[in-house]
Coordinates of C-alpha atoms (C1' of nucleotides) in Angstrom, one line a residue:
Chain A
X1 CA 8.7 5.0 31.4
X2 CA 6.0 6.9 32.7
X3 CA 6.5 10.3 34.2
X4 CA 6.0 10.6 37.9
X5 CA 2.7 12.4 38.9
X6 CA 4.1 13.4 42.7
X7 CA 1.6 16.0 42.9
X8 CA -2.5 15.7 43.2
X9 CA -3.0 16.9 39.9
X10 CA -2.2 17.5 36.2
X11 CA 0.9 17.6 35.0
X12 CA 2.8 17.9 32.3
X13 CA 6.4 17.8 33.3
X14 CA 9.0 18.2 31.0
X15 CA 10.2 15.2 32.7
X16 CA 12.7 12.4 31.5
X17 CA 11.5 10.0 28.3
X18 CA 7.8 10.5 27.4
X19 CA 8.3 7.8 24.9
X20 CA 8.9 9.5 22.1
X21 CA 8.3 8.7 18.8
X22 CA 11.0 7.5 16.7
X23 CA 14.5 9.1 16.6
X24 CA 14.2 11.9 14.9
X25 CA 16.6 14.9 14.5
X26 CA 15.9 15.8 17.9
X27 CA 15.3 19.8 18.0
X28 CA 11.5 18.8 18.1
X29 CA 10.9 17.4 22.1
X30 CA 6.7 16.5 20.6
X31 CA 5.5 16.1 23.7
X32 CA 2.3 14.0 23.2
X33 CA -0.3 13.6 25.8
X34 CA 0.0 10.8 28.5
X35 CA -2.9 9.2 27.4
X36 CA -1.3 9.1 23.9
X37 CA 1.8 7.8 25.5
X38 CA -1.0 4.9 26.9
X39 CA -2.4 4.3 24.0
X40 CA 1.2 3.3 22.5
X41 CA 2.1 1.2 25.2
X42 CA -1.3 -0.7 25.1
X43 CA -1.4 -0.8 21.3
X44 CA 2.8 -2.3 22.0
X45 CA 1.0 -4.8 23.6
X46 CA -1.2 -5.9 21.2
X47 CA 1.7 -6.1 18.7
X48 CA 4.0 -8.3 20.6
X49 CA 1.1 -10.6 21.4
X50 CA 0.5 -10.1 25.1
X51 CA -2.9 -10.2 24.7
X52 CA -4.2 -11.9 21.5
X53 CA -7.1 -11.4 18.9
X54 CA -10.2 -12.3 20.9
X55 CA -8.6 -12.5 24.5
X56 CA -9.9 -10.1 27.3
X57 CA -7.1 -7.5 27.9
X58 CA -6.8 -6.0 31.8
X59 CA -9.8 -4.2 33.5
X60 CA -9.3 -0.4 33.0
X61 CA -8.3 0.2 36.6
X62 CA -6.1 -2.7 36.3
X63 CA -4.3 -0.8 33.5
X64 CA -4.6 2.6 35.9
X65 CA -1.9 0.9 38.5
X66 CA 0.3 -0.5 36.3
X67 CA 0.7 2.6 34.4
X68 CA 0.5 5.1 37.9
X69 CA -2.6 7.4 35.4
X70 CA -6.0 7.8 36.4
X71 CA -8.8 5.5 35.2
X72 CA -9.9 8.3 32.8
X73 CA -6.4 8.6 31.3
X74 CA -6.3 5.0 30.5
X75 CA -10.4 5.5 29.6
X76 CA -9.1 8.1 26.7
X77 CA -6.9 5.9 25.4
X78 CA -8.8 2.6 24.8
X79 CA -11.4 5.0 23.7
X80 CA -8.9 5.9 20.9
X81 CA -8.5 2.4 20.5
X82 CA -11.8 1.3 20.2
X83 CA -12.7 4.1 17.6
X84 CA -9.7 2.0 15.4
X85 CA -11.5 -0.9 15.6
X86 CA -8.0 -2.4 17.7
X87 CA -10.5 -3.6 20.7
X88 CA -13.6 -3.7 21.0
X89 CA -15.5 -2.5 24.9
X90 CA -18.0 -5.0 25.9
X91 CA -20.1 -3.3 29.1
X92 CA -19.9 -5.5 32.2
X93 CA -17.2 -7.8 30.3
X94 CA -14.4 -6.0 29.7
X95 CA -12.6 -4.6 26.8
X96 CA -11.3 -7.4 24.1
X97 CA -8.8 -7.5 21.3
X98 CA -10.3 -7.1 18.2
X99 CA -10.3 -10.1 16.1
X100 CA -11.5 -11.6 12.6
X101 CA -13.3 -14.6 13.8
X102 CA -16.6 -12.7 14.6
X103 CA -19.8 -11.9 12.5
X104 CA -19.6 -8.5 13.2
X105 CA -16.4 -8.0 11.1
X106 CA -17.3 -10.5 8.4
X107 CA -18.1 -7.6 5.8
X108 CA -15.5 -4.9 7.6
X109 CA -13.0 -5.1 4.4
X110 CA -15.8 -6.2 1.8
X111 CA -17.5 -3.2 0.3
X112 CA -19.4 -5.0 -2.2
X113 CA -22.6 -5.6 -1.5
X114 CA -25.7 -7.0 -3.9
X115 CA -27.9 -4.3 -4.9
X116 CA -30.9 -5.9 -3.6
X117 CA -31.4 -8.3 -0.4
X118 CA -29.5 -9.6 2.1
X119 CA -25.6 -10.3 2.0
X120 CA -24.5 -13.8 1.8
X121 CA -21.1 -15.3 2.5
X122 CA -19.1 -15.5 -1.2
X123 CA -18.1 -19.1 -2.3
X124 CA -14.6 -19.3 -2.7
X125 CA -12.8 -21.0 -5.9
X126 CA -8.8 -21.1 -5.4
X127 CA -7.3 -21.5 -8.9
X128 CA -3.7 -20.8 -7.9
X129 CA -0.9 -20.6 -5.1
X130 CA 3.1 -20.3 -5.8
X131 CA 5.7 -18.7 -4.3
X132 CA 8.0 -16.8 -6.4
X133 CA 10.3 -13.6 -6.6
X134 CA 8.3 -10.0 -6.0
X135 CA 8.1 -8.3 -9.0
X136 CA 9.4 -4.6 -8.3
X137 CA 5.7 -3.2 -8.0
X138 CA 4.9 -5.7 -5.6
X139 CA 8.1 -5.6 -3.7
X140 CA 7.9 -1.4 -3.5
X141 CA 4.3 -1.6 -2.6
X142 CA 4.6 -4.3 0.7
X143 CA 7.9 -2.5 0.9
X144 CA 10.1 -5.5 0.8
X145 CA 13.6 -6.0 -1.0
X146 CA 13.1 -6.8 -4.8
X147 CA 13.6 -10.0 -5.4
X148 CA 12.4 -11.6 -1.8
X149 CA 9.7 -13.9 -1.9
X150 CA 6.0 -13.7 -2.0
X151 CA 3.3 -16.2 -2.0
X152 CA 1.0 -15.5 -4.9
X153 CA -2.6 -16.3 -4.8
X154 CA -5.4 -16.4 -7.4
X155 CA -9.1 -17.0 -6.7
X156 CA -12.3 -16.8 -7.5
X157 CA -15.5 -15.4 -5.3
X158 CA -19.1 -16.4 -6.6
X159 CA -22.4 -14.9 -5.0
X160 CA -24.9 -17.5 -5.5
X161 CA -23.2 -19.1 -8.2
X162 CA -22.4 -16.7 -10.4
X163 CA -18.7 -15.6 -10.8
X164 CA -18.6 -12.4 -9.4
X165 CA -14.7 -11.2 -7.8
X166 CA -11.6 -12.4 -9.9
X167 CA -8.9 -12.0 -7.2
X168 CA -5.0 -12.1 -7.2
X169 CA -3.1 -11.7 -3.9
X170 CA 0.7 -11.4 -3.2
X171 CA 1.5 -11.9 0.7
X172 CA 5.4 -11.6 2.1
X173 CA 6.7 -15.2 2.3
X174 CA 8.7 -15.2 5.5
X175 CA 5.1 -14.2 7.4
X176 CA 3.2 -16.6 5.1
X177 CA 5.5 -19.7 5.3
X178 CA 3.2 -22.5 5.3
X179 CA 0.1 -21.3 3.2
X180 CA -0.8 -23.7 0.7
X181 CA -4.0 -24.1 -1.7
X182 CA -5.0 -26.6 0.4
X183 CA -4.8 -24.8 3.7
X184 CA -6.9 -22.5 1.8
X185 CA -9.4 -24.6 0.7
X186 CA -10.4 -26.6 3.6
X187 CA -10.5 -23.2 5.8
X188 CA -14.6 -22.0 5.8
X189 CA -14.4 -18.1 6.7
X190 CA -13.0 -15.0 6.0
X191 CA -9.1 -15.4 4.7
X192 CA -8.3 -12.5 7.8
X193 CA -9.6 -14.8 9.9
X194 CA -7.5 -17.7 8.5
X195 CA -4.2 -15.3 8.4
X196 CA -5.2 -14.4 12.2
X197 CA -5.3 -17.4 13.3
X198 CA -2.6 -19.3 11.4
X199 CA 0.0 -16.8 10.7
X200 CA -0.5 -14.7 13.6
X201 CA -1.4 -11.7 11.2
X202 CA -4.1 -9.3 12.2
X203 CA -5.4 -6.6 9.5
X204 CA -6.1 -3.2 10.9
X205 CA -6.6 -1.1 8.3
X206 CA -6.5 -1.2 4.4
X207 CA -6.2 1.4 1.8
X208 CA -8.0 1.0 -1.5
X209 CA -7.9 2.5 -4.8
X210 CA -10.6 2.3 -7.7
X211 CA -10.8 2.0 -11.2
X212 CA -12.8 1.0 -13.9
X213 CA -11.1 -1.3 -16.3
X214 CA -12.2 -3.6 -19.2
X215 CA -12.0 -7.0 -19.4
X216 CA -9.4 -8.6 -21.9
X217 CA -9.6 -12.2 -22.9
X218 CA -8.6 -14.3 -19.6
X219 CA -10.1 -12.2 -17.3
X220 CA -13.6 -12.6 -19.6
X221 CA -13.3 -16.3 -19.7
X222 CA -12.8 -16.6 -15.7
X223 CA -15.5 -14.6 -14.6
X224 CA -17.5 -16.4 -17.9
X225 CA -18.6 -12.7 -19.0
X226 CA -17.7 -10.7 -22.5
X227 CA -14.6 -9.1 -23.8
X228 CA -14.6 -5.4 -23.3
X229 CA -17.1 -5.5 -20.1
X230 CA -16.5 -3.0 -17.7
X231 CA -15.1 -4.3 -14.4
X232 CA -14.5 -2.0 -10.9
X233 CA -10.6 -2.7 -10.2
X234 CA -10.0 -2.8 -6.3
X235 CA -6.8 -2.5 -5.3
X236 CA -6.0 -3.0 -1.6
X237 CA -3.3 -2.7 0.3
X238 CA -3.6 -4.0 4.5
X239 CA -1.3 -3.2 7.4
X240 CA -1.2 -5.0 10.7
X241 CA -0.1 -3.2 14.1
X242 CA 2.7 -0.6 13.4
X243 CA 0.9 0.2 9.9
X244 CA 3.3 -2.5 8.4
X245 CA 1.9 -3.5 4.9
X246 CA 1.6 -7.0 4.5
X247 CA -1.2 -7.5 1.6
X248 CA -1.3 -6.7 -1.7
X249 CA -4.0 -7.3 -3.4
X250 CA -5.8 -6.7 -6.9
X251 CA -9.7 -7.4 -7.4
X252 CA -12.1 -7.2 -10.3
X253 CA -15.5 -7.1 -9.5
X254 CA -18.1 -7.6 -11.6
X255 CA -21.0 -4.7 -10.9
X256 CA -24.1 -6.1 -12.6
X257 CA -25.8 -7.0 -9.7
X258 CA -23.2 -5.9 -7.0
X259 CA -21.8 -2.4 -6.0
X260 CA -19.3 -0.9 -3.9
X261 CA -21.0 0.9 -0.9
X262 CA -19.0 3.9 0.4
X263 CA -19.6 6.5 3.3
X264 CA -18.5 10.0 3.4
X265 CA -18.2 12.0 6.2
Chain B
X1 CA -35.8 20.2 29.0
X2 CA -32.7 19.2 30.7
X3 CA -32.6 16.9 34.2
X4 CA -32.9 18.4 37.6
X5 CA -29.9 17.5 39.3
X6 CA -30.4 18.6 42.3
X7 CA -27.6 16.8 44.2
X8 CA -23.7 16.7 44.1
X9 CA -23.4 13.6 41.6
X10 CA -24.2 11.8 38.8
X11 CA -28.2 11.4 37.9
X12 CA -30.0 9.1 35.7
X13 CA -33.0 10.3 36.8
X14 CA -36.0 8.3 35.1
X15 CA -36.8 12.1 34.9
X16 CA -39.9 13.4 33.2
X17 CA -38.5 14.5 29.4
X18 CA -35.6 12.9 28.3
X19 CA -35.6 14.6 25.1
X20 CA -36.8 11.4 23.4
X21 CA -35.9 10.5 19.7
X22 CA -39.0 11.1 17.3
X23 CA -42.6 9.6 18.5
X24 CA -42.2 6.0 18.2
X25 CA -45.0 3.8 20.0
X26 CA -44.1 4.6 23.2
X27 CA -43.5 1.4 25.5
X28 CA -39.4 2.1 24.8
X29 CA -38.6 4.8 27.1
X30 CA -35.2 4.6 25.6
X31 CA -33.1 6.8 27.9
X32 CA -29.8 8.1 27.0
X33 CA -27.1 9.6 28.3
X34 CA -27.1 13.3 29.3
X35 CA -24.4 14.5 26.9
X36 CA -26.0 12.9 24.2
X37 CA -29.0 14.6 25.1
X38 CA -26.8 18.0 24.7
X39 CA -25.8 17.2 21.7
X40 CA -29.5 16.8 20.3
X41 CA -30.0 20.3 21.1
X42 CA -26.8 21.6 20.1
X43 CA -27.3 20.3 17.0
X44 CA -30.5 21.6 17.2
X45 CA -29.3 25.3 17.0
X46 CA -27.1 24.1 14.4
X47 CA -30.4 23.0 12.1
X48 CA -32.3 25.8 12.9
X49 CA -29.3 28.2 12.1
X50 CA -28.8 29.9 15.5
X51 CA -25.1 29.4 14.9
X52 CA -24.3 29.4 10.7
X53 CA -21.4 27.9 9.1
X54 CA -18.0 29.2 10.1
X55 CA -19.3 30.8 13.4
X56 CA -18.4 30.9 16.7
X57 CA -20.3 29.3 18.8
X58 CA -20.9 29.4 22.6
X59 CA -17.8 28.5 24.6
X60 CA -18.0 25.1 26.7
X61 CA -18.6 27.2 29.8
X62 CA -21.1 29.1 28.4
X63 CA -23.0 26.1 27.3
X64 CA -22.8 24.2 30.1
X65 CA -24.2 26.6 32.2
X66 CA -27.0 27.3 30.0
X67 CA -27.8 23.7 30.0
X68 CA -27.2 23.2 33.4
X69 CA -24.9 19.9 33.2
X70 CA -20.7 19.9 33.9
X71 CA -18.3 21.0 31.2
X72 CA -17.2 17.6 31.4
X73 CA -21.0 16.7 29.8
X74 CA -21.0 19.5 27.3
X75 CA -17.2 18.3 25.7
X76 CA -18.5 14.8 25.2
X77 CA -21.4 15.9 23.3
X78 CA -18.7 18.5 21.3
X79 CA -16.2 15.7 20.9
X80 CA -18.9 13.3 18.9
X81 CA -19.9 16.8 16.7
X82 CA -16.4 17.3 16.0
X83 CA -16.1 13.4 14.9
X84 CA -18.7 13.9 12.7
X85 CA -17.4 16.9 11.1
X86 CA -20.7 19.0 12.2
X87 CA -17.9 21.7 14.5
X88 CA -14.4 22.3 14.3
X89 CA -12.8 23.1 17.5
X90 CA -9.4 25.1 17.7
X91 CA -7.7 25.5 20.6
X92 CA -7.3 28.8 22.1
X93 CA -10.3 30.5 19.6
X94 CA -12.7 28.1 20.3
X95 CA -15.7 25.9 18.6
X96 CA -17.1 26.6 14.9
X97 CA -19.1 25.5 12.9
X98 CA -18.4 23.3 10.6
X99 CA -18.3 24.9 7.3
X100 CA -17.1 24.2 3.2
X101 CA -15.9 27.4 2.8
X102 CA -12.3 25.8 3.8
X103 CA -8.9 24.5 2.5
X104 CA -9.2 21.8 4.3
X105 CA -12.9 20.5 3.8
X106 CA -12.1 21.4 -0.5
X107 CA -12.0 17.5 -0.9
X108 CA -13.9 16.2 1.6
X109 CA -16.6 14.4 -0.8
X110 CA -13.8 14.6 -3.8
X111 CA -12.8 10.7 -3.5
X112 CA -11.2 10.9 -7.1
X113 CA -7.3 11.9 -6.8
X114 CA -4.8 11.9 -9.6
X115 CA -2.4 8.6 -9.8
X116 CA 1.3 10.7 -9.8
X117 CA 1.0 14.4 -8.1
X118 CA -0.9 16.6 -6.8
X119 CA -4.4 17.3 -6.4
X120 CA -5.7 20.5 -8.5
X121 CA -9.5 21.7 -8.4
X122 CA -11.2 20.9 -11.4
X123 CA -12.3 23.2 -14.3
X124 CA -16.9 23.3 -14.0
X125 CA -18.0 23.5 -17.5
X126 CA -22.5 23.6 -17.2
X127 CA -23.8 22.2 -19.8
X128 CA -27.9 22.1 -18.7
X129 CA -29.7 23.3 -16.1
X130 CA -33.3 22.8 -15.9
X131 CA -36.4 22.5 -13.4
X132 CA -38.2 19.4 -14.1
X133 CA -40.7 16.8 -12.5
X134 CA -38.7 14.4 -10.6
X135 CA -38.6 11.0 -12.1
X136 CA -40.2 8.4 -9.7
X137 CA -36.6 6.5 -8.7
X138 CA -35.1 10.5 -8.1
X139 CA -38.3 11.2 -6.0
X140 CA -38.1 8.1 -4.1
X141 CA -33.8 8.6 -3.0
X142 CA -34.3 12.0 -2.3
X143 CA -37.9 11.5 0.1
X144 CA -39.8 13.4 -2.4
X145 CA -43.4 13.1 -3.7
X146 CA -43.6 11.8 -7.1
X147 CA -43.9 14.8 -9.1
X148 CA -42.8 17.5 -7.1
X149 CA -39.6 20.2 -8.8
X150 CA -36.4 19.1 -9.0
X151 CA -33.1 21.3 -10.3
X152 CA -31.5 18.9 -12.7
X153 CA -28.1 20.1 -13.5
X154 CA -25.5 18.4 -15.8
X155 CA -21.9 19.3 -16.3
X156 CA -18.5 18.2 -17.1
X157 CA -15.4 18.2 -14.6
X158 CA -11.7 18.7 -16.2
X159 CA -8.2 18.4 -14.8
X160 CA -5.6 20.0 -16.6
X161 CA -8.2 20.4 -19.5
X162 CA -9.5 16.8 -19.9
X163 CA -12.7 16.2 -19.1
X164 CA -13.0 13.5 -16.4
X165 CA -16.2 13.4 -14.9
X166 CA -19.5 14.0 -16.1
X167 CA -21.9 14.6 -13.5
X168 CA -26.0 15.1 -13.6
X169 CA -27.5 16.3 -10.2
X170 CA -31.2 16.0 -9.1
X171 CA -32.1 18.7 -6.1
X172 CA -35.0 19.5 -4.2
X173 CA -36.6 22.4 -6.2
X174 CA -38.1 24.0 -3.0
X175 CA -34.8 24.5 -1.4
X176 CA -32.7 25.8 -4.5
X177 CA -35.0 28.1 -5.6
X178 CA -33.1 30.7 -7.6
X179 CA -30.6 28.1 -8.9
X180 CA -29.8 29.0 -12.7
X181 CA -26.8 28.2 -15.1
X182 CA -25.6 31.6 -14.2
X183 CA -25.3 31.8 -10.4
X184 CA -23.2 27.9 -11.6
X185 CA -20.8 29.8 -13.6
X186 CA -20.2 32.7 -12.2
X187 CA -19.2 30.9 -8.7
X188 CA -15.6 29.8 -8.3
X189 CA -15.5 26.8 -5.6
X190 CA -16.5 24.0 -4.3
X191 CA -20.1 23.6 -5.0
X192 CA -21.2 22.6 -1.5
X193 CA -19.9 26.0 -0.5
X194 CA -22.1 27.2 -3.0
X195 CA -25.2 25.7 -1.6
X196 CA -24.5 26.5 2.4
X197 CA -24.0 30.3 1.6
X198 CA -26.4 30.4 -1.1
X199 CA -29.2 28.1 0.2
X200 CA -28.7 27.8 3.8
X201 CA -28.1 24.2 3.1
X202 CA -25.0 22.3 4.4
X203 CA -24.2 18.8 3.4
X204 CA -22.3 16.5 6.7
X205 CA -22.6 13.4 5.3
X206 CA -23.1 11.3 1.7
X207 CA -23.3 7.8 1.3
X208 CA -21.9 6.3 -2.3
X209 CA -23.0 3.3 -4.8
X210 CA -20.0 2.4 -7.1
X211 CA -20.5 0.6 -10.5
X212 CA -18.0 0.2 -13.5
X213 CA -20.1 0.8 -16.9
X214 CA -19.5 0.8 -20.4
X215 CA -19.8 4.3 -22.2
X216 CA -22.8 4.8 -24.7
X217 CA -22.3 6.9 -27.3
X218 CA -24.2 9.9 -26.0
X219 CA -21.5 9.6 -22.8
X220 CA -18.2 8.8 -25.1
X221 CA -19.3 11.9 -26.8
X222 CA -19.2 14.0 -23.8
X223 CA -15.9 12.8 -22.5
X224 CA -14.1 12.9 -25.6
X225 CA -13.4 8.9 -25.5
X226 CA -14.7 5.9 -27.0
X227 CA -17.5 4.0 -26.7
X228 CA -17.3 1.0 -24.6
X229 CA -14.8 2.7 -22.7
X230 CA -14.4 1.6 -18.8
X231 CA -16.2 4.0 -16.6
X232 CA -16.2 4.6 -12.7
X233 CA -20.7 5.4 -12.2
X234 CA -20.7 6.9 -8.9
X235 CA -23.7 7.8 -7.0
X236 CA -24.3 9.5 -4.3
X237 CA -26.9 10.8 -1.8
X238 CA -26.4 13.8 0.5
X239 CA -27.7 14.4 3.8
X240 CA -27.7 17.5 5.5
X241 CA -29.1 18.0 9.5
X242 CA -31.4 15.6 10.4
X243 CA -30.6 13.3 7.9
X244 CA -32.5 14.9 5.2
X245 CA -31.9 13.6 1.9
X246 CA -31.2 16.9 -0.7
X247 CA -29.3 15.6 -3.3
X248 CA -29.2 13.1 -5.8
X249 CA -26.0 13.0 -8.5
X250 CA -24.3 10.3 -10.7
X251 CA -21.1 11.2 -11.7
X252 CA -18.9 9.1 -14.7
X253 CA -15.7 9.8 -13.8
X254 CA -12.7 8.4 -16.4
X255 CA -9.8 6.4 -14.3
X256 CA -7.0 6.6 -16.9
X257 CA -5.3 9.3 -15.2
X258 CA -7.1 9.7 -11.5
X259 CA -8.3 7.1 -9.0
X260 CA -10.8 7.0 -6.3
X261 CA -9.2 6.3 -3.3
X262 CA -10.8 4.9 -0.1
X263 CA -9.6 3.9 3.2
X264 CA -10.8 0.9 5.4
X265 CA -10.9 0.7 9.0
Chain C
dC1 C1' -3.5 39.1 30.6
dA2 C1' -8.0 36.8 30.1
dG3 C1' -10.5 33.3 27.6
dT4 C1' -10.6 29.2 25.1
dG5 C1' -10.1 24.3 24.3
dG6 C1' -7.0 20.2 26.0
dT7 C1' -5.4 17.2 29.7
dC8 C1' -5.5 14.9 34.1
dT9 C1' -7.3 13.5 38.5
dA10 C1' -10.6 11.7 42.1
dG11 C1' -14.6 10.1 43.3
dA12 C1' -19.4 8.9 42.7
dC13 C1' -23.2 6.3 40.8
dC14 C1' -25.5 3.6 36.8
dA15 C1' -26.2 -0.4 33.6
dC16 C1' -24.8 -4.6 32.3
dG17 C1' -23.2 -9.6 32.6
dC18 C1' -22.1 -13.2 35.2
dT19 C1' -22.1 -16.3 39.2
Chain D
dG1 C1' -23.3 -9.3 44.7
dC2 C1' -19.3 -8.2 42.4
dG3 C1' -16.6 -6.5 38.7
dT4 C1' -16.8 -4.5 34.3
dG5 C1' -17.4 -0.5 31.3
dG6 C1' -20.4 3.9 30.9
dT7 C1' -21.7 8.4 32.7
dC8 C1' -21.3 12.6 35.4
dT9 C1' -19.3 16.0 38.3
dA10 C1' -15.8 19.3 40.3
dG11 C1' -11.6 21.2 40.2
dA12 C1' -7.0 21.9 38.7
dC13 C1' -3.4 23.0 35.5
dC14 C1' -1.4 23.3 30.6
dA15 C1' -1.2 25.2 25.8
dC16 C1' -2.7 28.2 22.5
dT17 C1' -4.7 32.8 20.8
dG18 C1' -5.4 37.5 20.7
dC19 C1' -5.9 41.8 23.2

DNA sequence: CAGTGGTCTAGACCACGCT
DNA sequence: GCGTGGTCTAGACCACTGC
């Protein structure tokens, strides 16, 4: 799997498989790096569940002799790694598997934050679970089959008591087979943490996009605010390993005394 | 400025100057690594302008043997500048600085992208610019004294010939000196390319506060849509080297049409 | 062809966390 | 004291760019 490195230094053989990527028409050999080709096998890993969220994954040099590369090879790619948030290097521990169950990544999908003082922990109001059929949007945008089943989630998050993030979810079904609103209820945390534990489900990434929107009737009477207020729409789509989608999710959020922090670089 | 190293291998040295970060109360010696301490100084020429936007600037080689560390040391301070957008490197050419005077860096602090197709630079139409006193809450974001100039600038952004955004800007009047409505109008481009050439100030980094508002009448006016009307307020500070705060603006930007897209990780 | 960044190796030592 | 990740060095070769 790995090329053979017979000789005392670099090399870049155009040797046998270097784990390509996909099929593809061929025509195109792509050779990628061997730390690259590292960085897949580790992150293949991860996905089938060799090491899980929180666990301590081999010792660099451990990882150096099974794969026949250098420390630093391996070094380059859990740096990659690391820099996606997929593990996280603790000095003199070791290097773990990133996972939701931490304080550190309490707030890593939550961009809201109060415009003044400290951020608290949202209180969590379920008002609806069902599973039903995806409606074509949904299907198109988890990229499921239209028609396959979704579990369909509605809730609301207060800050201090006060209404604050009216929240509807659609999840795939066959991954989210035994979530119910009480599962939901009893279960203190973040949800990520909940679908990391429970359905074996970790979120790496998310992709969001934002509008402003006005409230209509419903919407006003469950946040408890007026017809015609201006609410920031999130919309949020989350992948797991292998940037498979497997969250949709729609949020309105109330901006009075909240807003959405965002860095550019 | 740099370590002796005097021997064949690596030195941590508790060696006299370790190019320490501002004064601080002493008692923390704070050490850090040598190629972080390279990339103090290399950003240092950046601030001072040895090397401008879209140079050239020394080779790795070159560097490291002016600072007297491995090449090794010199591309990990390189590979964290090149992570924060501050250099570009290109194989073969070498490492420039980063610049906005680019196809690819057009959007870089453009979050707002249209909901079908493809993105199109917006039509500038000025409406004001003035110098004013700075308004104590401008002042205090931008690190200014109360009172001191400020350029306020307001204009409105179309695509396709609606207007979308309207934006009002609040910048340091002691670094855009000769800004007027005319230099605005007469320059095609990014804005940000504007400043760097203009007035040797590049932005690398903004941070954003996002708010959905109602419209007033003033604003519905402006945009050519009613009042009450769903608005996306976005804020923003930018930093240029050294963290220095040097501008202020609060754009309204209409989300029938566009969205403003963000990615979590 | 020379020069640049990009990859890879091998070996050394440092800082940290635990036992 | 040992094992971990973190830093640093020296030297080699590869891939790209432009003369």
């Amino acid at each position: 799997m790995i090329p053979n490195n017979t000789s005392s230094s670099a090399n870049y053989d155009a040797d046998s498989s270097s784990v390509g990527e996909s099929v593809a028409p061929s025509l195109a050999p792509t050779f990628s790096p061997l730390y690259q080709q590292i960085k897949g096998l580790i992150t293949q890993s991860l996905q089938s569940g060799e090491w899980k969220p929180g666990e301590l994954i081999p010792s660099e040099m451990e990882l150096a002799t099974r794969f026949k590369v250098s420390q630093g090879t391996v070094r380059k790619a859990i740096d990659e790694l690391s820099a996606e948030n997929l593990v996280v290097r603790r000095q003199g521990k070791g290097t773990f598997v990133a996972t939701h169950h931490e304080a550190k990544s309490q707030f890593r999908f939550l961009r809201l934050v109060p415009d003044n003082g400290e951020r608290n922990h949202p209180e969590n109001r379920i008002l609806e679970v069902k599973r039903v059929r995806a409606p074509a949007e949904v299907a198109r945008r988890l990229e499921m089959k239209s028609g396959e089943t979704v579990v369909f989630i509605k809730r609301v998050q207060s800050f201090g008591g006060v209404p604050t993030i009216l929240e509807e979810l659609w999840l795939p079904g066959v991954i989210f087979k035994g979530l119910t609103m009480e599962r939901l209820n009893e279960y203190k945390g973040p949800m990520y943490a909940l679908f990391e534990s429970e359905f074996g489900t970790h979120m790496i990434r998310a992709e969001e996009e934002l509008r402003a929107v006005n409230a209509d009737q419903d919407i006003a009477q469950s946040l408890g605010i007026e017809v015609g207020q201006a609410l920031l729409s999130v919309e949020r789509i989350s992948f797991t390993y292998g940037d498979k989608a497997v969250e949709l999710r729609r949020g309105l959020y109330l901006t009075n005394a909240h807003h959405y922090r965002n860095e550019l670089s």
